[in-house]
Amino acid sequence: SPDSKEILFIGDAESGSNLYVVGIEDADLRQLTNNNFGDAWPTWSPDGETIAFASNRDGDTEIFTIGADGSDLQQLTDNGAPDAWPVWSPDGQRIAWVNLSDGFGEIFVMDKDGSQPTRITNDERVDSYPKWMPNGKGIAAISLWDSEYKLIAVNLESGSVTVVASDMNMDRRAFDITG
């Protein structure tokens, strides 16, 4: 959690994967979702009040939010194509995610309530694992270009895409951006 008091994780069961939170000091375990579907890629809002995640509970994978206490489940996307990797903006007002339509992965941004979805990348590449820049003005992501993974940065004001690093080793998909 943003206050470093809890850990959010996915627990797999025979019937599906669900969201759990455990307290770091007291080991208090709370199950947030309880379903036969696949919940994945959970991420805390900066204020710790809401969790964004992807789930296939409507037939294909879409983006949802749920309160940190397990209440107020909301479906944010419903577009007939798989959605993945939601990530909150630093101010908690927007969510970036990847839509996997037409065999490609494109980055989108929406308001935290699911309104105003805007396509950020529009190329014939697979863009994945978006991360917001600390100032909220750009997004970094892993992008597959002609069988080569690259780290890209997308300026949200101009729409320009800059290749930051090439020859990315996809055995190490995690990266972080700090201010």
N, CA and C atoms as an extended XYZ file, in Angstrom:
537
Properties=species:S:1:pos:R:3:atomname:S:1:resname:S:1:resid:I:1 pbc="F F F"
N         0.845       -1.184        0.000 N   SER     1
C         0.000        0.000        0.000 CA  SER     1
C         0.888        1.245        0.000 C   SER     1
N         0.347        2.360       -0.437 N   PRO     2
C         1.158        3.584       -0.439 CA  PRO     2
C         1.715        3.965        0.927 C   PRO     2
N         1.031        3.555        2.014 N   ASP     3
C         1.534        3.868        3.352 CA  ASP     3
C         2.464        2.775        3.892 C   ASP     3
N         2.775        1.787        3.061 N   SER     4
C         3.695        0.686        3.398 CA  SER     4
C         3.215       -0.184        4.551 C   SER     4
N         1.901       -0.225        4.781 N   LYS     5
C         1.365       -1.038        5.870 CA  LYS     5
C         0.758       -2.356        5.404 C   LYS     5
N         0.471       -2.475        4.097 N   GLU     6
C        -0.168       -3.675        3.569 CA  GLU     6
C         0.460       -4.074        2.238 C   GLU     6
N         0.311       -5.364        1.903 N   ILE     7
C         0.767       -5.893        0.631 CA  ILE     7
C        -0.445       -6.417       -0.124 C   ILE     7
N        -0.560       -6.020       -1.371 N   LEU     8
C        -1.625       -6.451       -2.264 CA  LEU     8
C        -1.079       -7.559       -3.150 C   LEU     8
N        -1.821       -8.660       -3.272 N   PHE     9
C        -1.325       -9.748       -4.114 CA  PHE     9
C        -2.474      -10.564       -4.681 C   PHE     9
N        -2.137      -11.432       -5.626 N   ILE    10
C        -3.084      -12.353       -6.257 CA  ILE    10
C        -2.890      -13.716       -5.617 C   ILE    10
N        -3.977      -14.346       -5.242 N   GLY    11
C        -3.932      -15.704       -4.732 CA  GLY    11
C        -4.677      -16.619       -5.687 C   GLY    11
N        -4.018      -17.638       -6.164 N   ASP    12
C        -4.642      -18.580       -7.091 CA  ASP    12
C        -5.332      -19.687       -6.323 C   ASP    12
N        -6.500      -20.034       -6.794 N   ALA    13
C        -7.256      -21.158       -6.245 CA  ALA    13
C        -7.716      -22.012       -7.417 C   ALA    13
N        -8.263      -23.172       -7.125 N   GLU    14
C        -8.747      -24.046       -8.192 CA  GLU    14
C        -9.794      -23.350       -9.049 C   GLU    14
N       -10.564      -22.477       -8.456 N   SER    15
C       -11.668      -21.836       -9.166 CA  SER    15
C       -11.288      -20.529       -9.853 C   SER    15
N       -10.124      -19.986       -9.599 N   GLY    16
C        -9.729      -18.725      -10.212 CA  GLY    16
C        -8.684      -18.026       -9.371 C   GLY    16
N        -8.367      -16.798       -9.744 N   SER    17
C        -7.413      -16.010       -8.972 CA  SER    17
C        -8.146      -14.808       -8.391 C   SER    17
N        -7.828      -14.490       -7.147 N   ASN    18
C        -8.507      -13.421       -6.428 CA  ASN    18
C        -7.501      -12.454       -5.816 C   ASN    18
N        -8.012      -11.276       -5.444 N   LEU    19
C        -7.185      -10.238       -4.827 CA  LEU    19
C        -7.215      -10.389       -3.315 C   LEU    19
N        -6.043      -10.240       -2.714 N   TYR    20
C        -5.890      -10.303       -1.263 CA  TYR    20
C        -5.016       -9.146       -0.806 C   TYR    20
N        -5.212       -8.745        0.439 N   VAL    21
C        -4.367       -7.758        1.107 CA  VAL    21
C        -3.954       -8.366        2.438 C   VAL    21
N        -2.681       -8.211        2.787 N   VAL    22
C        -2.209       -8.695        4.074 CA  VAL    22
C        -1.468       -7.558        4.776 C   VAL    22
N        -1.724       -7.408        6.074 N   GLY    23
C        -1.027       -6.405        6.863 CA  GLY    23
C         0.411       -6.826        7.114 C   GLY    23
N         1.322       -5.907        7.003 N   ILE    24
C         2.737       -6.229        7.192 CA  ILE    24
C         3.053       -6.490        8.663 C   ILE    24
N         2.503       -5.699        9.566 N   GLU    25
C         2.817       -5.861       10.981 CA  GLU    25
C         1.958       -6.913       11.674 C   GLU    25
N         0.661       -6.986       11.312 N   ASP    26
C        -0.227       -7.895       12.033 CA  ASP    26
C        -0.597       -9.156       11.248 C   ASP    26
N        -0.150       -9.270       10.000 N   ALA    27
C        -0.441      -10.420        9.132 CA  ALA    27
C        -1.936      -10.641        8.947 C   ALA    27
N        -2.731       -9.593        9.105 N   ASP    28
C        -4.168       -9.659        8.905 CA  ASP    28
C        -4.442       -9.843        7.408 C   ASP    28
N        -5.012      -10.988        7.035 N   LEU    29
C        -5.280      -11.323        5.642 CA  LEU    29
C        -6.734      -11.030        5.308 C   LEU    29
N        -6.957      -10.239        4.239 N   ARG    30
C        -8.300       -9.938        3.757 CA  ARG    30
C        -8.420      -10.343        2.293 C   ARG    30
N        -9.468      -11.068        1.964 N   GLN    31
C        -9.745      -11.417        0.579 CA  GLN    31
C       -10.692      -10.357        0.023 C   GLN    31
N       -10.257       -9.673       -1.063 N   LEU    32
C       -11.069       -8.594       -1.628 CA  LEU    32
C       -12.050       -9.079       -2.681 C   LEU    32
N       -11.646      -10.074       -3.468 N   THR    33
C       -12.541      -10.637       -4.475 CA  THR    33
C       -12.686      -12.128       -4.211 C   THR    33
N       -13.832      -12.661       -4.593 N   ASN    34
C       -14.085      -14.080       -4.396 CA  ASN    34
C       -14.928      -14.549       -5.580 C   ASN    34
N       -14.256      -15.047       -6.606 N   ASN    35
C       -14.963      -15.412       -7.825 CA  ASN    35
C       -14.239      -16.551       -8.540 C   ASN    35
N       -14.832      -17.032       -9.593 N   ASN    36
C       -14.248      -18.113      -10.382 CA  ASN    36
C       -13.524      -17.592      -11.612 C   ASN    36
N       -13.120      -16.354      -11.589 N   PHE    37
C       -12.484      -15.730      -12.737 CA  PHE    37
C       -11.021      -15.452      -12.447 C   PHE    37
N       -10.355      -14.859      -13.393 N   GLY    38
C        -8.952      -14.512      -13.220 CA  GLY    38
C        -8.777      -13.025      -12.973 C   GLY    38
N        -8.475      -12.646      -11.748 N   ASP    39
C        -8.135      -11.263      -11.419 CA  ASP    39
C        -6.621      -11.136      -11.498 C   ASP    39
N        -6.129      -10.058      -12.107 N   ALA    40
C        -4.692       -9.938      -12.355 CA  ALA    40
C        -4.239       -8.479      -12.309 C   ALA    40
N        -2.953       -8.288      -12.174 N   TRP    41
C        -2.270       -6.993      -12.251 CA  TRP    41
C        -2.877       -5.924      -11.342 C   TRP    41
N        -3.051       -6.213      -10.055 N   PRO    42
C        -3.623       -5.202       -9.163 CA  PRO    42
C        -2.614       -4.093       -8.858 C   PRO    42
N        -3.133       -2.898       -8.672 N   THR    43
C        -2.284       -1.759       -8.349 CA  THR    43
C        -3.060       -0.769       -7.477 C   THR    43
N        -2.402       -0.272       -6.428 N   TRP    44
C        -3.006        0.688       -5.506 CA  TRP    44
C        -3.120        2.063       -6.149 C   TRP    44
N        -4.183        2.783       -5.826 N   SER    45
C        -4.239        4.209       -6.144 CA  SER    45
C        -3.261        4.918       -5.213 C   SER    45
N        -2.752        6.082       -5.607 N   PRO    46
C        -1.784        6.772       -4.743 CA  PRO    46
C        -2.294        7.072       -3.337 C   PRO    46
N        -3.615        7.274       -3.175 N   ASP    47
C        -4.147        7.551       -1.842 CA  ASP    47
C        -4.464        6.274       -1.049 C   ASP    47
N        -4.284        5.101       -1.669 N   GLY    48
C        -4.502        3.839       -0.985 CA  GLY    48
C        -5.954        3.445       -0.816 C   GLY    48
N        -6.886        4.215       -1.361 N   GLU    49
C        -8.307        3.958       -1.181 CA  GLU    49
C        -8.898        2.986       -2.205 C   GLU    49
N        -8.269        2.875       -3.375 N   THR    50
C        -8.844        2.105       -4.478 CA  THR    50
C        -7.769        1.256       -5.140 C   THR    50
N        -8.185        0.127       -5.682 N   ILE    51
C        -7.281       -0.775       -6.396 CA  ILE    51
C        -7.805       -0.953       -7.810 C   ILE    51
N        -6.947       -0.762       -8.790 N   ALA    52
C        -7.286       -1.059      -10.184 CA  ALA    52
C        -6.706       -2.432      -10.505 C   ALA    52
N        -7.421       -3.195      -11.325 N   PHE    53
C        -6.946       -4.516      -11.707 CA  PHE    53
C        -7.642       -4.949      -12.986 C   PHE    53
N        -7.151       -6.011      -13.586 N   ALA    54
C        -7.789       -6.595      -14.765 CA  ALA    54
C        -8.467       -7.891      -14.347 C   ALA    54
N        -9.583       -8.207      -15.015 N   SER    55
C       -10.312       -9.437      -14.713 CA  SER    55
C       -11.073       -9.898      -15.947 C   SER    55
N       -11.195      -11.212      -16.063 N   ASN    56
C       -11.954      -11.768      -17.187 CA  ASN    56
C       -13.390      -12.114      -16.786 C   ASN    56
N       -13.914      -11.477      -15.762 N   ARG    57
C       -15.245      -11.809      -15.244 CA  ARG    57
C       -16.382      -11.464      -16.197 C   ARG    57
N       -16.149      -10.696      -17.245 N   ASP    58
C       -17.224      -10.418      -18.209 CA  ASP    58
C       -17.038      -11.166      -19.526 C   ASP    58
N       -16.116      -12.106      -19.570 N   GLY    59
C       -15.903      -12.906      -20.773 CA  GLY    59
C       -14.584      -12.627      -21.453 C   GLY    59
N       -14.159      -11.382      -21.449 N   ASP    60
C       -12.788      -11.072      -21.861 CA  ASP    60
C       -12.192      -10.166      -20.791 C   ASP    60
N       -10.925       -9.969      -20.811 N   THR    61
C       -10.253       -9.255      -19.728 CA  THR    61
C       -10.485       -7.754      -19.852 C   THR    61
N       -11.034       -7.172      -18.815 N   GLU    62
C       -11.333       -5.739      -18.760 CA  GLU    62
C       -10.711       -5.138      -17.504 C   GLU    62
N       -10.725       -3.808      -17.416 N   ILE    63
C       -10.165       -3.097      -16.258 CA  ILE    63
C       -11.293       -2.775      -15.279 C   ILE    63
N       -11.032       -3.030      -13.998 N   PHE    64
C       -11.974       -2.794      -12.911 CA  PHE    64
C       -11.274       -2.008      -11.806 C   PHE    64
N       -12.070       -1.416      -10.928 N   THR    65
C       -11.563       -0.891       -9.661 CA  THR    65
C       -12.404       -1.480       -8.544 C   THR    65
N       -11.807       -1.515       -7.367 N   ILE    66
C       -12.490       -1.969       -6.164 CA  ILE    66
C       -11.914       -1.177       -4.987 C   ILE    66
N       -12.756       -0.890       -4.008 N   GLY    67
C       -12.263       -0.206       -2.818 CA  GLY    67
C       -11.256       -1.076       -2.087 C   GLY    67
N       -10.340       -0.456       -1.382 N   ALA    68
C        -9.313       -1.206       -0.646 CA  ALA    68
C        -9.925       -2.084        0.447 C   ALA    68
N       -11.184       -1.837        0.779 N   ASP    69
C       -11.886       -2.673        1.754 CA  ASP    69
C       -12.722       -3.764        1.081 C   ASP    69
N       -12.662       -3.856       -0.261 N   GLY    70
C       -13.411       -4.874       -0.996 CA  GLY    70
C       -14.782       -4.415       -1.467 C   GLY    70
N       -15.127       -3.173       -1.223 N   SER    71
C       -16.437       -2.652       -1.627 CA  SER    71
C       -16.336       -1.925       -2.974 C   SER    71
N       -17.477       -1.604       -3.531 N   ASP    72
C       -17.593       -0.713       -4.686 CA  ASP    72
C       -16.838       -1.211       -5.926 C   ASP    72
N       -17.093       -2.436       -6.337 N   LEU    73
C       -16.514       -2.978       -7.569 CA  LEU    73
C       -17.095       -2.238       -8.768 C   LEU    73
N       -16.228       -1.704       -9.624 N   GLN    74
C       -16.647       -0.962      -10.813 CA  GLN    74
C       -15.911       -1.486      -12.035 C   GLN    74
N       -16.635       -1.743      -13.117 N   GLN    75
C       -16.006       -2.101      -14.388 CA  GLN    75
C       -15.760       -0.816      -15.160 C   GLN    75
N       -14.503       -0.567      -15.565 N   LEU    76
C       -14.156        0.675      -16.238 CA  LEU    76
C       -14.103        0.544      -17.752 C   LEU    76
N       -13.717       -0.617      -18.262 N   THR    77
C       -13.658       -0.807      -19.707 CA  THR    77
C       -14.633       -1.897      -20.126 C   THR    77
N       -15.085       -1.811      -21.375 N   ASP    78
C       -15.972       -2.828      -21.947 CA  ASP    78
C       -15.880       -2.673      -23.462 C   ASP    78
N       -14.808       -3.210      -24.029 N   ASN    79
C       -14.552       -2.943      -25.435 CA  ASN    79
C       -14.383       -4.185      -26.303 C   ASN    79
N       -14.620       -5.365      -25.779 N   GLY    80
C       -14.562       -6.569      -26.594 CA  GLY    80
C       -13.173       -7.075      -26.913 C   GLY    80
N       -12.157       -6.440      -26.377 N   ALA    81
C       -10.773       -6.895      -26.566 CA  ALA    81
C       -10.103       -6.939      -25.204 C   ALA    81
N        -9.132       -7.832      -25.006 N   PRO    82
C        -8.478       -7.913      -23.696 CA  PRO    82
C        -7.766       -6.618      -23.300 C   PRO    82
N        -7.908       -6.250      -22.040 N   ASP    83
C        -7.216       -5.102      -21.457 CA  ASP    83
C        -6.315       -5.598      -20.342 C   ASP    83
N        -5.174       -4.947      -20.157 N   ALA    84
C        -4.187       -5.441      -19.192 CA  ALA    84
C        -3.368       -4.294      -18.607 C   ALA    84
N        -2.657       -4.616      -17.545 N   TRP    85
C        -1.643       -3.764      -16.926 CA  TRP    85
C        -2.121       -2.357      -16.554 C   TRP    85
N        -3.183       -2.245      -15.758 N   PRO    86
C        -3.595       -0.905      -15.339 CA  PRO    86
C        -2.569       -0.295      -14.391 C   PRO    86
N        -2.403        1.010      -14.484 N   VAL    87
C        -1.471        1.713      -13.600 CA  VAL    87
C        -2.005        3.132      -13.364 C   VAL    87
N        -1.987        3.556      -12.100 N   TRP    88
C        -2.510        4.865      -11.706 CA  TRP    88
C        -1.533        5.988      -12.037 C   TRP    88
N        -2.081        7.140      -12.404 N   SER    89
C        -1.250        8.339      -12.558 CA  SER    89
C        -0.791        8.780      -11.172 C   SER    89
N         0.301        9.535      -11.103 N   PRO    90
C         0.816        9.964       -9.787 CA  PRO    90
C        -0.208       10.748       -8.955 C   PRO    90
N        -1.108       11.496       -9.608 N   ASP    91
C        -2.106       12.256       -8.858 CA  ASP    91
C        -3.376       11.448       -8.576 C   ASP    91
N        -3.447       10.198       -9.063 N   GLY    92
C        -4.584        9.330       -8.804 CA  GLY    92
C        -5.829        9.667       -9.596 C   GLY    92
N        -5.728       10.550      -10.564 N   GLN    93
C        -6.905       10.968      -11.324 CA  GLN    93
C        -7.130       10.181      -12.613 C   GLN    93
N        -6.070        9.495      -13.095 N   ARG    94
C        -6.176        8.756      -14.361 CA  ARG    94
C        -5.548        7.370      -14.217 C   ARG    94
N        -5.923        6.495      -15.127 N   ILE    95
C        -5.374        5.147      -15.196 CA  ILE    95
C        -4.916        4.893      -16.618 C   ILE    95
N        -3.697        4.437      -16.764 N   ALA    96
C        -3.203        3.984      -18.069 CA  ALA    96
C        -3.341        2.470      -18.105 C   ALA    96
N        -3.543        1.924      -19.291 N   TRP    97
C        -3.634        0.469      -19.456 CA  TRP    97
C        -3.318        0.123      -20.899 C   TRP    97
N        -3.232       -1.161      -21.165 N   VAL    98
C        -2.964       -1.634      -22.521 CA  VAL    98
C        -4.176       -2.395      -23.019 C   VAL    98
N        -4.604       -2.057      -24.234 N   ASN    99
C        -5.670       -2.779      -24.917 CA  ASN    99
C        -5.023       -3.644      -25.995 C   ASN    99
N        -5.369       -4.923      -25.986 N   LEU   100
C        -4.741       -5.895      -26.885 CA  LEU   100
C        -5.661       -6.243      -28.058 C   LEU   100
N        -6.113       -5.230      -28.771 N   SER   101
C        -6.973       -5.463      -29.925 CA  SER   101
C        -6.135       -5.623      -31.190 C   SER   101
N        -6.689       -6.284      -32.170 N   ASP   102
C        -6.050       -6.448      -33.482 CA  ASP   102
C        -4.664       -7.062      -33.409 C   ASP   102
N        -4.381       -7.843      -32.363 N   GLY   103
C        -3.090       -8.503      -32.264 CA  GLY   103
C        -1.951       -7.615      -31.788 C   GLY   103
N        -2.239       -6.372      -31.476 N   PHE   104
C        -1.221       -5.439      -30.999 CA  PHE   104
C        -1.610       -4.943      -29.612 C   PHE   104
N        -0.676       -4.374      -28.909 N   GLY   105
C        -0.945       -3.776      -27.611 CA  GLY   105
C        -0.789       -2.281      -27.716 C   GLY   105
N        -1.845       -1.555      -27.462 N   GLU   106
C        -1.802       -0.096      -27.527 CA  GLU   106
C        -2.098        0.482      -26.146 C   GLU   106
N        -1.403        1.551      -25.800 N   ILE   107
C        -1.584        2.203      -24.503 CA  ILE   107
C        -2.737        3.199      -24.583 C   ILE   107
N        -3.600        3.135      -23.578 N   PHE   108
C        -4.714        4.063      -23.431 CA  PHE   108
C        -4.627        4.706      -22.055 C   PHE   108
N        -5.284        5.852      -21.908 N   VAL   109
C        -5.424        6.541      -20.626 CA  VAL   109
C        -6.889        6.912      -20.462 C   VAL   109
N        -7.427        6.736      -19.253 N   MET   110
C        -8.807        7.138      -18.955 CA  MET   110
C        -8.835        7.825      -17.597 C   MET   110
N        -9.925        8.542      -17.348 N   ASP   111
C       -10.142        9.085      -16.017 CA  ASP   111
C       -10.384        7.926      -15.059 C   ASP   111
N       -10.203        8.148      -13.778 N   LYS   112
C       -10.291        7.068      -12.793 CA  LYS   112
C       -11.670        6.426      -12.714 C   LYS   112
N       -12.692        7.094      -13.250 N   ASP   113
C       -14.041        6.517      -13.268 CA  ASP   113
C       -14.332        5.784      -14.573 C   ASP   113
N       -13.347        5.685      -15.464 N   GLY   114
C       -13.512        4.994      -16.739 CA  GLY   114
C       -13.922        5.908      -17.883 C   GLY   114
N       -14.191        7.158      -17.606 N   SER   115
C       -14.588        8.086      -18.667 CA  SER   115
C       -13.360        8.609      -19.417 C   SER   115
N       -13.611        9.189      -20.545 N   GLN   116
C       -12.579        9.822      -21.374 CA  GLN   116
C       -11.438        8.875      -21.782 C   GLN   116
N       -11.744        7.655      -22.252 N   PRO   117
C       -10.637        6.794      -22.711 CA  PRO   117
C        -9.969        7.412      -23.940 C   PRO   117
N        -8.658        7.492      -23.903 N   THR   118
C        -7.893        8.115      -24.986 CA  THR   118
C        -6.755        7.196      -25.386 C   THR   118
N        -6.654        6.913      -26.670 N   ARG   119
C        -5.564        6.082      -27.183 CA  ARG   119
C        -4.281        6.911      -27.218 C   ARG   119
N        -3.226        6.376      -26.625 N   ILE   120
C        -1.946        7.095      -26.536 CA  ILE   120
C        -0.974        6.630      -27.611 C   ILE   120
N        -0.885        5.333      -27.842 N   THR   121
C        -0.041        4.821      -28.922 CA  THR   121
C        -0.943        4.255      -30.004 C   THR   121
N        -0.456        4.327      -31.235 N   ASN   122
C        -1.220        3.831      -32.369 CA  ASN   122
C        -0.222        3.327      -33.403 C   ASN   122
N         0.307        2.159      -33.142 N   ASP   123
C         1.325        1.608      -34.023 CA  ASP   123
C         1.108        0.105      -34.157 C   ASP   123
N         1.824       -0.525      -34.995 N   GLU   124
C         1.700       -1.972      -35.163 CA  GLU   124
C         2.787       -2.671      -34.357 C   GLU   124
N         2.808       -2.341      -33.081 N   ARG   125
C         3.747       -2.940      -32.138 CA  ARG   125
C         2.969       -3.425      -30.927 C   ARG   125
N         3.609       -4.217      -30.115 N   VAL   126
C         2.991       -4.649      -28.870 CA  VAL   126
C         3.599       -3.816      -27.745 C   VAL   126
N         2.847       -2.830      -27.286 N   ASP   127
C         3.271       -1.990      -26.165 CA  ASP   127
C         2.705       -2.609      -24.891 C   ASP   127
N         3.519       -2.693      -23.840 N   SER   128
C         3.092       -3.365      -22.615 CA  SER   128
C         3.755       -2.747      -21.391 C   SER   128
N         3.252       -3.129      -20.230 N   TYR   129
C         3.797       -2.719      -18.929 CA  TYR   129
C         3.971       -1.201      -18.803 C   TYR   129
N         2.915       -0.408      -19.007 N   PRO   130
C         3.075        1.048      -18.888 CA  PRO   130
C         3.374        1.475      -17.458 C   PRO   130
N         4.147        2.523      -17.325 N   LYS   131
C         4.462        3.156      -16.037 CA  LYS   131
C         4.414        4.668      -16.245 C   LYS   131
N         3.777        5.361      -15.342 N   TRP   132
C         3.700        6.825      -15.435 CA  TRP   132
C         5.036        7.462      -15.058 C   TRP   132
N         5.359        8.540      -15.719 N   MET   133
C         6.482        9.380      -15.295 CA  MET   133
C         6.050       10.067      -13.997 C   MET   133
N         6.977       10.339      -13.085 N   PRO   134
C         6.595       10.952      -11.803 CA  PRO   134
C         5.839       12.269      -11.933 C   PRO   134
N         6.095       13.033      -13.013 N   ASN   135
C         5.401       14.308      -13.190 CA  ASN   135
C         4.024       14.147      -13.847 C   ASN   135
N         3.643       12.921      -14.239 N   GLY   136
C         2.344       12.668      -14.842 CA  GLY   136
C         2.223       13.114      -16.283 C   GLY   136
N         3.317       13.575      -16.882 N   LYS   137
C         3.259       14.098      -18.252 CA  LYS   137
C         3.697       13.098      -19.315 C   LYS   137
N         4.056       11.901      -18.880 N   GLY   138
C         4.495       10.895      -19.841 CA  GLY   138
C         4.347        9.496      -19.285 C   GLY   138
N         4.473        8.528      -20.176 N   ILE   139
C         4.374        7.122      -19.815 CA  ILE   139
C         5.533        6.378      -20.456 C   ILE   139
N         6.165        5.527      -19.681 N   ALA   140
C         7.192        4.627      -20.210 CA  ALA   140
C         6.559        3.251      -20.371 C   ALA   140
N         7.060        2.470      -21.316 N   ALA   141
C         6.511        1.135      -21.551 CA  ALA   141
C         7.545        0.276      -22.263 C   ALA   141
N         7.308       -1.016      -22.231 N   ILE   142
C         8.088       -1.959      -23.023 CA  ILE   142
C         7.360       -2.124      -24.349 C   ILE   142
N         8.087       -2.076      -25.457 N   SER   143
C         7.477       -2.169      -26.776 CA  SER   143
C         8.250       -3.152      -27.640 C   SER   143
N         7.524       -4.015      -28.330 N   LEU   144
C         8.133       -5.003      -29.220 CA  LEU   144
C         8.180       -4.443      -30.630 C   LEU   144
N         9.406       -4.191      -31.120 N   TRP   145
C         9.632       -3.654      -32.463 CA  TRP   145
C        10.408       -4.695      -33.259 C   TRP   145
N         9.795       -5.278      -34.255 N   ASP   146
C        10.491       -6.234      -35.134 CA  ASP   146
C        11.316       -7.241      -34.335 C   ASP   146
N        10.692       -7.931      -33.421 N   SER   147
C        11.311       -8.985      -32.598 CA  SER   147
C        12.333       -8.468      -31.601 C   SER   147
N        12.356       -7.174      -31.352 N   GLU   148
C        13.281       -6.595      -30.371 CA  GLU   148
C        12.481       -5.760      -29.367 C   GLU   148
N        12.706       -6.031      -28.078 N   TYR   149
C        12.036       -5.265      -27.036 CA  TYR   149
C        12.803       -3.984      -26.762 C   TYR   149
N        12.038       -2.872      -26.690 N   LYS   150
C        12.626       -1.563      -26.422 CA  LYS   150
C        11.865       -0.900      -25.280 C   LYS   150
N        12.556       -0.082      -24.529 N   LEU   151
C        11.928        0.756      -23.527 CA  LEU   151
C        11.609        2.082      -24.203 C   LEU   151
N        10.335        2.457      -24.190 N   ILE   152
C         9.929        3.704      -24.839 CA  ILE   152
C         9.388        4.686      -23.805 C   ILE   152
N         9.417        5.962      -24.154 N   ALA   153
C         8.797        7.018      -23.363 CA  ALA   153
C         7.845        7.773      -24.275 C   ALA   153
N         6.609        7.953      -23.821 N   VAL   154
C         5.594        8.648      -24.598 CA  VAL   154
C         5.274        9.959      -23.899 C   VAL   154
N         5.451       11.071      -24.597 N   ASN   155
C         5.106       12.380      -24.079 CA  ASN   155
C         3.604       12.571      -24.286 C   ASN   155
N         2.836       12.726      -23.218 N   LEU   156
C         1.387       12.826      -23.338 CA  LEU   156
C         0.927       14.147      -23.940 C   LEU   156
N         1.742       15.187      -23.842 N   GLU   157
C         1.354       16.477      -24.418 CA  GLU   157
C         1.562       16.503      -25.925 C   GLU   157
N         2.698       15.999      -26.400 N   SER   158
C         3.004       16.045      -27.833 CA  SER   158
C         2.664       14.757      -28.568 C   SER   158
N         2.566       13.656      -27.834 N   GLY   159
C         2.333       12.361      -28.467 CA  GLY   159
C         3.592       11.717      -29.016 C   GLY   159
N         4.728       12.361      -28.830 N   SER   160
C         5.971       11.808      -29.378 CA  SER   160
C         6.417       10.579      -28.587 C   SER   160
N         7.004        9.625      -29.313 N   VAL   161
C         7.526        8.396      -28.718 CA  VAL   161
C         9.036        8.402      -28.881 C   VAL   161
N         9.753        8.209      -27.782 N   THR   162
C        11.217        8.169      -27.791 CA  THR   162
C        11.672        6.799      -27.328 C   THR   162
N        12.597        6.199      -28.094 N   VAL   163
C        13.192        4.944      -27.657 CA  VAL   163
C        14.276        5.291      -26.645 C   VAL   163
N        14.132        4.791      -25.432 N   VAL   164
C        15.058        5.085      -24.344 CA  VAL   164
C        16.152        4.026      -24.270 C   VAL   164
N        15.795        2.765      -24.511 N   ALA   165
C        16.770        1.672      -24.465 CA  ALA   165
C        16.328        0.575      -25.433 C   ALA   165
N        17.309       -0.071      -26.052 N   SER   166
C        17.045       -1.171      -26.975 CA  SER   166
C        17.572       -2.463      -26.388 C   SER   166
N        17.277       -3.557      -27.078 N   ASP   167
C        17.770       -4.880      -26.674 CA  ASP   167
C        17.397       -5.205      -25.237 C   ASP   167
N        16.140       -4.935      -24.878 N   MET   168
C        15.674       -5.223      -23.527 CA  MET   168
C        15.574       -6.732      -23.337 C   MET   168
N        16.027       -7.223      -22.201 N   ASN   169
C        15.930       -8.634      -21.856 CA  ASN   169
C        14.572       -8.846      -21.201 C   ASN   169
N        13.648       -9.497      -21.903 N   MET   170
C        12.299       -9.639      -21.376 CA  MET   170
C        12.184      -10.679      -20.274 C   MET   170
N        13.290      -11.293      -19.885 N   ASP   171
C        13.261      -12.125      -18.689 CA  ASP   171
C        13.150      -11.254      -17.447 C   ASP   171
N        13.377       -9.963      -17.620 N   ARG   172
C        13.311       -8.998      -16.511 CA  ARG   172
C        12.329       -7.906      -16.896 C   ARG   172
N        11.053       -8.188      -16.757 N   ARG   173
C        10.021       -7.264      -17.241 CA  ARG   173
C         9.778       -6.093      -16.303 C   ARG   173
N        10.246       -6.150      -15.102 N   ALA   174
C         9.985       -5.080      -14.147 CA  ALA   174
C        10.963       -3.930      -14.358 C   ALA   174
N        10.443       -2.738      -14.314 N   PHE   175
C        11.278       -1.559      -14.291 CA  PHE   175
C        10.530       -0.517      -13.482 C   PHE   175
N        11.237        0.485      -12.994 N   ASP   176
C        10.625        1.497      -12.170 CA  ASP   176
C        11.118        2.859      -12.605 C   ASP   176
N        10.295        3.840      -12.398 N   ILE   177
C        10.651        5.217      -12.715 CA  ILE   177
C        10.518        6.003      -11.428 C   ILE   177
N        11.581        6.630      -11.001 N   THR   178
C        11.530        7.435       -9.794 CA  THR   178
C        11.918        8.867      -10.124 C   THR   178
N        11.395        9.786       -9.328 N   GLY   179
C        11.635       11.199       -9.570 CA  GLY   179
C        12.914       11.657       -8.968 C   GLY   179
